[in-house]
Short mmCIF file of C-alpha atoms in Angstrom, two decimals:
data_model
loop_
_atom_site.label_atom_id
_atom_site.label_comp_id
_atom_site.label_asym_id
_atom_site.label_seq_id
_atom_site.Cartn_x
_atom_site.Cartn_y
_atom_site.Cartn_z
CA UNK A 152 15.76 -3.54 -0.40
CA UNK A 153 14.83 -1.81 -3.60
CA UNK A 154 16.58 -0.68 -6.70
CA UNK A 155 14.87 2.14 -7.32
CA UNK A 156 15.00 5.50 -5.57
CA UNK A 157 13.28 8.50 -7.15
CA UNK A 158 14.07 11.42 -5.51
CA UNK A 159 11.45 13.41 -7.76
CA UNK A 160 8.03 12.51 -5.76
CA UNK A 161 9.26 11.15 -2.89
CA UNK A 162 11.96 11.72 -0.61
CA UNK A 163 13.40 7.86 -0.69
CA UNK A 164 10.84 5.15 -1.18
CA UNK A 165 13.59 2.63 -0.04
CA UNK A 166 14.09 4.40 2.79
CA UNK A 167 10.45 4.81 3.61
CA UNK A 168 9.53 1.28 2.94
CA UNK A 169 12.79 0.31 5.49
CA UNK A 170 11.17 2.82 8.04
CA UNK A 171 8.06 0.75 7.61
CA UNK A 172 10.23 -2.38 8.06
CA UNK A 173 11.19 -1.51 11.18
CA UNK A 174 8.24 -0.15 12.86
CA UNK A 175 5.76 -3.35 11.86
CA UNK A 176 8.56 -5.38 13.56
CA UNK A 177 8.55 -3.16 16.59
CA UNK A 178 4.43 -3.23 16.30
CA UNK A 179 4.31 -7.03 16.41
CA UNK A 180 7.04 -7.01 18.94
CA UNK A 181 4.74 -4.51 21.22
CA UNK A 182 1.60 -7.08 20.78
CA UNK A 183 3.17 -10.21 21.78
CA UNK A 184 4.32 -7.97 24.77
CA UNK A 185 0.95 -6.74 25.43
CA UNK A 186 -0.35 -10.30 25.37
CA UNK A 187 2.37 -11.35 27.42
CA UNK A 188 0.85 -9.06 30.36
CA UNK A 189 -2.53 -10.66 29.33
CA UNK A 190 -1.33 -13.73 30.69
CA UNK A 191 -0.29 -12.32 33.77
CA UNK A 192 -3.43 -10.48 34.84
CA UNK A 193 -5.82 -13.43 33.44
CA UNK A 194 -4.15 -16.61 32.69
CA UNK A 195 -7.30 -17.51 31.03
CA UNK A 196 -6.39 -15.28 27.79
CA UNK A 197 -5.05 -16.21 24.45
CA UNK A 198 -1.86 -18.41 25.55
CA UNK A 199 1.04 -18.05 23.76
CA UNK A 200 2.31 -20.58 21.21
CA UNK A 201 4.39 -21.41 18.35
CA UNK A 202 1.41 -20.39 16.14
CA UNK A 203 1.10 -17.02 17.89
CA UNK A 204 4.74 -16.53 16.73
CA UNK A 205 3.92 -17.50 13.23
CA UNK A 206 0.91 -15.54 13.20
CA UNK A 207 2.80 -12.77 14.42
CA UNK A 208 5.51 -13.04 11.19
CA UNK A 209 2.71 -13.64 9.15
CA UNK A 210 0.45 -9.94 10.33
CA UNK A 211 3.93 -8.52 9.66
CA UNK A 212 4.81 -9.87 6.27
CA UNK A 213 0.91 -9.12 5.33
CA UNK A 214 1.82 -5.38 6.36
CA UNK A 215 4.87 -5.59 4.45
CA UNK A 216 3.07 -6.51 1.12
CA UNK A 217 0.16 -4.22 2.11
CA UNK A 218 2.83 -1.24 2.27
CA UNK A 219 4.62 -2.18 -1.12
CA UNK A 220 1.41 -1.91 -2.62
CA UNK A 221 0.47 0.89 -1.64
CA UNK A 222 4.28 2.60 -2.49
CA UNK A 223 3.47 0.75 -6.02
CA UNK A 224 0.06 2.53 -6.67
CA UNK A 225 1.17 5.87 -5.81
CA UNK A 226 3.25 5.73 -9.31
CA UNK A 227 -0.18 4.65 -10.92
CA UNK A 228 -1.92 7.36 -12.73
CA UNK A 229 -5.38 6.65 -11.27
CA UNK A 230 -6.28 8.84 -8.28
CA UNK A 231 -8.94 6.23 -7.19
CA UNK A 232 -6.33 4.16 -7.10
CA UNK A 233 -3.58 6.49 -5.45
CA UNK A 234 -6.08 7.66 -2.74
CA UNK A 235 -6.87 4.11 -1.45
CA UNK A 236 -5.79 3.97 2.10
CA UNK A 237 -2.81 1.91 2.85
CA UNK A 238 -4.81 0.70 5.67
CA UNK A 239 -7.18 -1.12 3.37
CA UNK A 240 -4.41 -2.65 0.96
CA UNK A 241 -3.23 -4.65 4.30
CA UNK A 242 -6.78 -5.97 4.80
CA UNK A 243 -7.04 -6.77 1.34
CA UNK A 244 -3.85 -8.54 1.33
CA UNK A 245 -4.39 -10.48 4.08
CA UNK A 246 -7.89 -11.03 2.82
CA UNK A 247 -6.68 -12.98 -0.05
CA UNK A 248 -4.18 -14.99 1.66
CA UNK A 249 -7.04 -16.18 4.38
CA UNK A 250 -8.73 -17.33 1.44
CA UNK A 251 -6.46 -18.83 0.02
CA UNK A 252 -4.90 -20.88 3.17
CA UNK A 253 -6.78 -21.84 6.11
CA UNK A 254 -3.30 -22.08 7.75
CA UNK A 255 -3.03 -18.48 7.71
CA UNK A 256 -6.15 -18.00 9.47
CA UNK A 257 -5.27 -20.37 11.84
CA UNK A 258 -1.94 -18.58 12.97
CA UNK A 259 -3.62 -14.93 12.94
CA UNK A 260 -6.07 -16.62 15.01
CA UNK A 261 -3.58 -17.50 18.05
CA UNK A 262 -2.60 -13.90 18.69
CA UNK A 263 -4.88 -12.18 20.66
CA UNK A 264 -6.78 -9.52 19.00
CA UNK A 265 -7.01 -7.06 21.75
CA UNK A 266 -3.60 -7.13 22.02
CA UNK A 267 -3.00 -6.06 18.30
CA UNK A 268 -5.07 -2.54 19.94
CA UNK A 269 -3.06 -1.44 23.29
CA UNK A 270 0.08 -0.04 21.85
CA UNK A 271 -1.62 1.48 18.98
CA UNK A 272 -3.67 3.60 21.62
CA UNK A 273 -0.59 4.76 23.25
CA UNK A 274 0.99 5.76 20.46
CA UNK A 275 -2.42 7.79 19.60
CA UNK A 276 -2.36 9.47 22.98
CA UNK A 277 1.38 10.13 23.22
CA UNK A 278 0.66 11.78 19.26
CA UNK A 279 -1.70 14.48 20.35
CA UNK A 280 0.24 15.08 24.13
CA UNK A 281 1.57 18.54 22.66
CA UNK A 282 -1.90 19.55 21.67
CA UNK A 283 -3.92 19.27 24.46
CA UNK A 284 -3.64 23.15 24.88
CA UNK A 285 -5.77 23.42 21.65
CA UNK A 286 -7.98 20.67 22.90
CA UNK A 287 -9.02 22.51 25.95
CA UNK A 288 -9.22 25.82 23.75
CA UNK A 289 -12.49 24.07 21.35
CA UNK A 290 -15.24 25.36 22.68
CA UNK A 291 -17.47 23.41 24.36
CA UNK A 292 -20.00 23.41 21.36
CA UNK A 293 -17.48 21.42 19.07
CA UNK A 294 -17.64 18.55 22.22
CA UNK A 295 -21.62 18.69 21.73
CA UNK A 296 -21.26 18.61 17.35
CA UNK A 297 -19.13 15.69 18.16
CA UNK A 298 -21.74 13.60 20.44
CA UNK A 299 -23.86 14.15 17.46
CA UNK A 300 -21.57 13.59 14.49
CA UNK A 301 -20.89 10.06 16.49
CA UNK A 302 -24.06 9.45 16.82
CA UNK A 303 -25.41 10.15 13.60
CA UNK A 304 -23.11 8.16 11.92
CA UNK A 305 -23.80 4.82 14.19
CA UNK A 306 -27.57 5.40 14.35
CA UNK A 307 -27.73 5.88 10.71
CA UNK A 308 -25.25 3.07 9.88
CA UNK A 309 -27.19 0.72 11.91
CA UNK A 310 -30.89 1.49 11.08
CA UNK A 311 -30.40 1.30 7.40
CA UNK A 312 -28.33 -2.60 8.09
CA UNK A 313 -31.59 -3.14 10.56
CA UNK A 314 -34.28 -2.23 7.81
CA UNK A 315 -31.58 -3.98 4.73
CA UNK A 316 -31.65 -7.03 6.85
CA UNK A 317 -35.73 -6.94 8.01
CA UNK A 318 -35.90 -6.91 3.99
CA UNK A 319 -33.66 -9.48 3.14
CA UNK A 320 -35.78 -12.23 5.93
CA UNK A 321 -32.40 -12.97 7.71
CA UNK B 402 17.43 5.58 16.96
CA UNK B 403 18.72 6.82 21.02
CA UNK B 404 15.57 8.67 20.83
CA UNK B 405 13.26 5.99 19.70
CA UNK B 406 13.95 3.31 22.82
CA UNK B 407 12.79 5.84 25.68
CA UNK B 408 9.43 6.18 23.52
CA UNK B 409 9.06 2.44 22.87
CA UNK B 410 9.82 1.82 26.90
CA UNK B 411 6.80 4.29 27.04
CA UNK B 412 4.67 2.53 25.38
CA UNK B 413 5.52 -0.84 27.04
CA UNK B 414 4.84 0.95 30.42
CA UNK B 415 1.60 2.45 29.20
CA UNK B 416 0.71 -1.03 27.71
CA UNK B 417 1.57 -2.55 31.12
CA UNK B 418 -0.36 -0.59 33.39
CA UNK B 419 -3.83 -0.57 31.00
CA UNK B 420 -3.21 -4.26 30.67
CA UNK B 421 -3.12 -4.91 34.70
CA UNK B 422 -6.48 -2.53 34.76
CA UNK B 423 -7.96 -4.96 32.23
CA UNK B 424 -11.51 -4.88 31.10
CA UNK B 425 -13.59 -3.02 33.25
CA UNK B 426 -17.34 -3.70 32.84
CA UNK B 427 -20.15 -1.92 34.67
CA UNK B 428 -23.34 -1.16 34.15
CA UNK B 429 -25.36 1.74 33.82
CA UNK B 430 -29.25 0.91 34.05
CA UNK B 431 -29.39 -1.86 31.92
CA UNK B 432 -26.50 -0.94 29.54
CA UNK B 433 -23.72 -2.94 29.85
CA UNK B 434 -20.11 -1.00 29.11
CA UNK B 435 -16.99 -2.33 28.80
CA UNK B 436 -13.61 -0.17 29.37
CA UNK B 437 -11.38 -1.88 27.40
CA UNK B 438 -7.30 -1.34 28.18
CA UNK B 439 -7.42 0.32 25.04
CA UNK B 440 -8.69 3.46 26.21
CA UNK B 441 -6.56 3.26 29.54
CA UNK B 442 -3.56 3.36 27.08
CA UNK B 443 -4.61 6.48 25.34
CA UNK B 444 -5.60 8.25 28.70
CA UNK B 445 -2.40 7.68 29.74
CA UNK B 446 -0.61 8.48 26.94
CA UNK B 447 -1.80 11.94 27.84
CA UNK B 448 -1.81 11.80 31.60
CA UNK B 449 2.07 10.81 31.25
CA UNK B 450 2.48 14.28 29.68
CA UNK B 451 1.02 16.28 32.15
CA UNK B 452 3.12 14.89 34.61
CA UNK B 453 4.89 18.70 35.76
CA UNK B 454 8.57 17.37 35.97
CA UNK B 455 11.16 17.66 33.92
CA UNK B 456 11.79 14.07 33.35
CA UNK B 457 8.14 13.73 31.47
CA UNK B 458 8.68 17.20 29.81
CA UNK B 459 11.98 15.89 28.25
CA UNK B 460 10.37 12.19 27.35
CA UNK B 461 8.06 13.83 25.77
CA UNK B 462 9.93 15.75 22.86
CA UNK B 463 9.00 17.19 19.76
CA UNK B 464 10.61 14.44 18.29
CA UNK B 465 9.05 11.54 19.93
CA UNK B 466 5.30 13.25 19.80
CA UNK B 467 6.26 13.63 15.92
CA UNK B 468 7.13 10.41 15.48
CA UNK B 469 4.48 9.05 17.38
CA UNK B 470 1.92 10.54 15.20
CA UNK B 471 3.63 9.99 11.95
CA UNK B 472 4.23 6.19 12.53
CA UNK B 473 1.06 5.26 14.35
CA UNK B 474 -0.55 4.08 11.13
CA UNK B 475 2.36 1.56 10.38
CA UNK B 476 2.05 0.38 14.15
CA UNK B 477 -2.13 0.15 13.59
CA UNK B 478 -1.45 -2.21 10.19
CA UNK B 479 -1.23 -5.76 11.91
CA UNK B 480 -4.40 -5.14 13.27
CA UNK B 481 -5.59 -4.39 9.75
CA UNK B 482 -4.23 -7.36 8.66
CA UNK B 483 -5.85 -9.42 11.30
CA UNK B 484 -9.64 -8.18 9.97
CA UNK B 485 -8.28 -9.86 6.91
CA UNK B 486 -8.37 -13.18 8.91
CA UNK B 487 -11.44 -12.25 10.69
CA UNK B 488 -13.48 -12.12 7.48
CA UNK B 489 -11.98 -14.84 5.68
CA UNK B 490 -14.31 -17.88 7.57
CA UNK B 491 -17.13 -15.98 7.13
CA UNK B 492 -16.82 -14.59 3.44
CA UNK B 493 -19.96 -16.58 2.03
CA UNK B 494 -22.31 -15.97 5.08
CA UNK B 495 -20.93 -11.92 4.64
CA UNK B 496 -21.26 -11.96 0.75
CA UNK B 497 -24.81 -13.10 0.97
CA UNK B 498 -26.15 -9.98 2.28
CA UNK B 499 -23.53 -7.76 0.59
CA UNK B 500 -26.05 -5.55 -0.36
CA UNK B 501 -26.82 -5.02 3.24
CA UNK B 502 -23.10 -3.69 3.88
CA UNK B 503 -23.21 -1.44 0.51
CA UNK B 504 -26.52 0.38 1.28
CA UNK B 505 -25.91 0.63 4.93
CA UNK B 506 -22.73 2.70 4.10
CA UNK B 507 -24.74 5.62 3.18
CA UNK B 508 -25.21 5.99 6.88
CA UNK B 509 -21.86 7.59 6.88
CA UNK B 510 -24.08 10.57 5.91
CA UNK B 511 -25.57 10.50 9.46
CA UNK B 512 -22.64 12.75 10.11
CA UNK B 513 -23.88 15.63 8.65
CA UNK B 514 -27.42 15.00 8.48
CA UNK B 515 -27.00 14.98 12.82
CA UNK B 516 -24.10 16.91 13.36
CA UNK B 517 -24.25 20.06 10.51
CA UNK B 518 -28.17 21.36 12.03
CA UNK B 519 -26.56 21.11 15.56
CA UNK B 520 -23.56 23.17 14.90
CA UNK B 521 -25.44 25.67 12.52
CA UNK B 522 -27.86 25.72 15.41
CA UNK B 523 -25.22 26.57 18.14
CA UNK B 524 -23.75 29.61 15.50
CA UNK B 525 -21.10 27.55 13.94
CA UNK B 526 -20.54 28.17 10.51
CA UNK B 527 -17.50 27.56 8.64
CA UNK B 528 -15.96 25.55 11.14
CA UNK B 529 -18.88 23.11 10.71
CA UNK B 530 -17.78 22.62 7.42
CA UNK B 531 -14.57 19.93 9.21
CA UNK B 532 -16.26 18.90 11.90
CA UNK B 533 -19.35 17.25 10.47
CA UNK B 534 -18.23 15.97 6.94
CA UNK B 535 -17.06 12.49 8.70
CA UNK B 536 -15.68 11.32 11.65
CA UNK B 537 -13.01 13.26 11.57
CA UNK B 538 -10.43 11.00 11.11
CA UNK B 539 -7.39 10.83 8.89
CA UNK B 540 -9.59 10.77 5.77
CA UNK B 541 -11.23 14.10 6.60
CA UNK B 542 -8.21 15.46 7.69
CA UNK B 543 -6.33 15.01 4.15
CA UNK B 544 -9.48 16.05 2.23
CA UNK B 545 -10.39 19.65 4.69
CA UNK B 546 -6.35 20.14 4.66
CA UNK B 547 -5.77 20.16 1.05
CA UNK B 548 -8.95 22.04 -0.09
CA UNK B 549 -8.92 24.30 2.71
CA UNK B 550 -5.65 24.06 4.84
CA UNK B 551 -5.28 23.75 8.97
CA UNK B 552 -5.22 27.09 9.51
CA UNK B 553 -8.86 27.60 8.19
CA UNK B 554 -12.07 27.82 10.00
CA UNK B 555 -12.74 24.46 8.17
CA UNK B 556 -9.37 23.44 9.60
CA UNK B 557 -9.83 24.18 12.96
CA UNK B 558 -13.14 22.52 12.82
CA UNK B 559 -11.55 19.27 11.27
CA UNK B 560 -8.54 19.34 13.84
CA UNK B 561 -11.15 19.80 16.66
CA UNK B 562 -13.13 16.55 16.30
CA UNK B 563 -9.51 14.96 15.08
CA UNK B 564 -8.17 15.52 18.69
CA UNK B 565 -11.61 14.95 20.18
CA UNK B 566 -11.81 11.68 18.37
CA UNK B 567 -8.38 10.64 19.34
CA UNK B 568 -8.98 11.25 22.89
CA UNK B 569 -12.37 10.25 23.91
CA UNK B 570 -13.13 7.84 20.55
CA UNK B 571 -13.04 4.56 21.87
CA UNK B 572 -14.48 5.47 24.99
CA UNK B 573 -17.66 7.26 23.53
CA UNK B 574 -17.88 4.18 21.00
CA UNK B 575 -17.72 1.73 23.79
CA UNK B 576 -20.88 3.52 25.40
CA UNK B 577 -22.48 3.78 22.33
CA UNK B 578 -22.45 0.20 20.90
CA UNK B 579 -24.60 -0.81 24.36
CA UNK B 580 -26.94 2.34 23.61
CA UNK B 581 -27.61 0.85 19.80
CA UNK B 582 -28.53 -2.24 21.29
CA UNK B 583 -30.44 -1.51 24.35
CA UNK B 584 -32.36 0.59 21.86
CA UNK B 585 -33.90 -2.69 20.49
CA UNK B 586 -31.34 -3.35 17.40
CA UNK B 587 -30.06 -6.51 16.17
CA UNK B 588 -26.58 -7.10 17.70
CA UNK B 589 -25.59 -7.86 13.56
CA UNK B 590 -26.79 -4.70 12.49
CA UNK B 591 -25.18 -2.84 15.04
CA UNK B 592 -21.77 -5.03 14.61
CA UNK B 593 -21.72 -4.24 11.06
CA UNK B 594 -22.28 -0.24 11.49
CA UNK B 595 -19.34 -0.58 13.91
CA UNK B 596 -17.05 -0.76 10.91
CA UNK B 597 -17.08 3.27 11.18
CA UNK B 598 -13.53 3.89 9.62
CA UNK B 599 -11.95 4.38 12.91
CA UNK B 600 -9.48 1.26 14.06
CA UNK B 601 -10.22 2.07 17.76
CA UNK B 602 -13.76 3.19 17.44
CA UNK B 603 -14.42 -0.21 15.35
CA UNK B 604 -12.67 -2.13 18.02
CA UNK B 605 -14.12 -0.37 21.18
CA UNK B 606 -17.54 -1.28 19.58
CA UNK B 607 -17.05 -4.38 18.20
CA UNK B 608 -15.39 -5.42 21.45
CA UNK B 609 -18.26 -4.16 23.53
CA UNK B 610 -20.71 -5.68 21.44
CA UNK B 611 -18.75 -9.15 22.37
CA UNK B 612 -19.04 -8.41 25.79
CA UNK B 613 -22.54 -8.79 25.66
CA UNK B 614 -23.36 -11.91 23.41
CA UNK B 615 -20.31 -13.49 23.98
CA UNK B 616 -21.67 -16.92 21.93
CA UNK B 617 -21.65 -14.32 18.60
CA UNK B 618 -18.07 -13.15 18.57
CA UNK B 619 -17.10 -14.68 15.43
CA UNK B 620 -19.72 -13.00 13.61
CA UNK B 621 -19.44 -9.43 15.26
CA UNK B 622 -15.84 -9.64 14.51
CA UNK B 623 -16.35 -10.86 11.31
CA UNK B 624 -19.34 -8.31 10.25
CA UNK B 625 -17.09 -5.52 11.65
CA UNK B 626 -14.19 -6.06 9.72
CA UNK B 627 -15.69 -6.51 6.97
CA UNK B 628 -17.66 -3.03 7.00
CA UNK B 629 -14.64 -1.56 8.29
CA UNK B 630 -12.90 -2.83 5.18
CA UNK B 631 -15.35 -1.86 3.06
CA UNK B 632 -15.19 1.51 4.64
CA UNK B 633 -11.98 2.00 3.76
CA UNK B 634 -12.72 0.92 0.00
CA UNK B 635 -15.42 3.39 -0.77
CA UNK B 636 -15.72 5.78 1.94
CA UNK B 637 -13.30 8.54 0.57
CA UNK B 638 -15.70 8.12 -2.61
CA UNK B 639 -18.89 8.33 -0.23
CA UNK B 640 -17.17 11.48 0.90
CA UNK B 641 -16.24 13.04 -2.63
CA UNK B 642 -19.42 12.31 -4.39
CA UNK B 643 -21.85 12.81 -1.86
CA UNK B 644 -20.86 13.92 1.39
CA UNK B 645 -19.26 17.03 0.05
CA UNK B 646 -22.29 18.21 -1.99
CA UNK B 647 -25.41 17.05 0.86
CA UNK B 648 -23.29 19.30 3.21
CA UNK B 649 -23.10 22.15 0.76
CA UNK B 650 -27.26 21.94 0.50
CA UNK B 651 -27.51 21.43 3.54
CA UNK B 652 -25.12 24.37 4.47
CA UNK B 653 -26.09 26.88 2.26
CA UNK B 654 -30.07 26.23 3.09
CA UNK B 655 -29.75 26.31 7.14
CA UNK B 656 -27.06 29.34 6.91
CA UNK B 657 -29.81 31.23 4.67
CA UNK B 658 -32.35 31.08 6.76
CA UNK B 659 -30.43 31.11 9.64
CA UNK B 660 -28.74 34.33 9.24
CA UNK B 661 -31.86 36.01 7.71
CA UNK B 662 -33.51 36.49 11.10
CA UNK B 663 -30.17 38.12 12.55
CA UNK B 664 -30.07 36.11 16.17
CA UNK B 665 -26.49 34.58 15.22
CA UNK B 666 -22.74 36.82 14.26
CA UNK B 667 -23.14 36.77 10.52
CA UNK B 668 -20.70 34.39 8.79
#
């Protein structure tokens, strides 16, 4: 895949980036699954169609590129740059390529979007299975800082886009 | 890679079953909430676990919970990827109020302006310190960890709303979007504040948000990704540059006067 390994800062970039290979396939594998069952329980959903393959192959070659990125900037010498999130390279990539071809929007557009969630939540709750002890250890005040932390943050977020857009006539 | 197919046949169970519940919608008073499978596959990520027989117990090993965590960000990229899509149509109708979705950022602060008095209140102290900087996700985690470590007050407290976001997340965010809007707010300016950082927080919102006003899905979608993208562009700096020093103030003012009139342990 690639030519070079350096063993200095990371373990094996190649073999990291073939890890990552591997598990977008198995991600896009899991949503056309999930949207699959979709069909079954409400044959009203997103169907399934040659474009929802394509889109499919396109979400993972956007992860790919959104992945090699991010490997690349970690070698930059810009921490702004090596602290973006991986998770935002993908968008960005993607970003560009939506803008650059409708097409692409078109074939992201047949897969289902909800379906792109499901697995992503199981693999969440299967993560933290081995620390539920801890979980039921917080004390109940942490559950009650969290309520408000949530809160805050969505209250805050949307009265300052409320006033922003009062202000801007729209 | 004999360890890996149980734990994908787990998922694809635990994707089954949330995906035959479905959507559940119900209302409370005249809020609207919608249970999206979503959070049926997290709850029963964990419920699988606590199955007491030695089947679940072995399913469940250290290395399949390890991996589970460590890869869950490359499985969560084709959704990032679709936002990318999401946007795209509406770039010009989302670049003309930019300025909305900078400022409105700064509401990330709501965090600590909410949650530090609360805990301070309640006689947390250092622990506040990781539970209130953010939302506690992955960006909070890496910050508290490598100034502080896990094993920290500070640690614990990031770790804390880390599990507690995990776990009940999507669920609280589904109730909350409703809340936002029952409370007289413009479905775009709650849509747009949905983009919290949080994949599953963002798409519990967004998606209960859709629920409602159906006819403006494009644009939720749309004014969700694109905050959530812009989230992940600046909010690490929102956190170095601002976060971090309004929660010192804050911190060092409260904990003053707090532990002058001695009510609270000292810290």
């Amino acid at each position: 895949m690639q030519a070079k390994s350096q063993s200095t800062v990371q373990p094996s970039p190649a073999h990291d980036f073939l890890i990552a290979t591997g598990v977008l396939g198995l991600s896009v594998c899991l949503t056309l699954f999930v949207q699959a069952v979709k069909l079954i329980r409400n044959p009203a959903s997103t169907p399934i169609t040659t474009n929802t393959l394509i889109g499919l192959g396109t979400l993972w070659l956007f992860s790919l590129i959104g992945v090699g990125i991010s490997m690349l900037m970690k070698k930059t010498p810009w921490k702004i740059v090596q602290d973006f999130p991986m998770l935002g390279w993908v968008s960005i990539v993607s970003l560009v390529f939506c803008l650059i071809s409708p097409f692409f929007v078109k074939v992201i557009g047949a897969v289902d979007f909800l379906s792109l969630t499901t697995s992503v939540l199981a693999f969440a709750g299967i993560s933290v299975a081995h620390d539920l002890g801890a979980l039921r250890k917080l004390s109940w005040k942490i559950f009650v800082v969290a309520i408000f932390v949530y809160f805050g943050m969505y209250f805050m977020d949307t009265l300052i886009s409320q006033l922003a857009l009062m202000v801007s006539g729209k | 890679m004999k360890k890996l197919i149980p734990l994908v046949i787990l998922v694809m169970v635990i994707d089954f079953i949330a995906e035959l519940i479905g959507t559940l919608t119900f209302t409370l008073g005249t809020i609207t909430i919608s249970v999206l499978p979503l959070v049926f596959a997290v709850i029963l990520g964990i419920v699988f676990s606590l199955i007491p027989s030695g089947f679940f117990k072995r399913l469940y090993s250290n290395d399949r919970v390890k991996f589970a965590g460590k890869y869950m960000i490359f499985i969560m990229l084709p959704l990032m990827a679709r936002y990318g899509a999401d946007v795209a149509p509406k770039i010009n109708e989302i670049l003309s109020i930019g300025w909305v979705f900078l400022i409105h950022e700064a509401g990330n602060l709501g965090t600590i302006l909410f949650g530090l008095p609360i805990a301070l209140l309640l006689g947390i102290r250092r622990e506040a310190i990781g539970s209130t900087l953010g939302l506690g996700r992955e960006g909070e985690l890496a910050y508290i960890s490598e100034k502080y470590t896990l094993d920290s007050p500070e640690g614990h407290g990031v770790l804390g709303i880390y599990l507690i976001g995990t776990v009940f997340g999507s669920i609280v965010f589904s109730i909350l979007a409703p809340l936002l809007l029952a409370m007289g707010f413009d479905f775009r300016a709650v849509a747009m504040s949905s983009g919290v950082g949080s994949a599953s927080m963002m798409t519990a919102a967004s998606s209960a948000l859709v629920a409602i006003h159906p006819a403006h899905a494009e644009t939720i979608t749309s004014y969700a990704a694109a905050s959530q993208l812009l989230t992940s562009f600046i909010g690490t700096y929102i956190m170095y540059f601002i976060a971090v020093p309004l929660q010192r103030f804050i911190y060092n003012h409260m904990t003053a006067k707090l532990d002058k009139h001695p009510v609270q342990e000292a810290a």
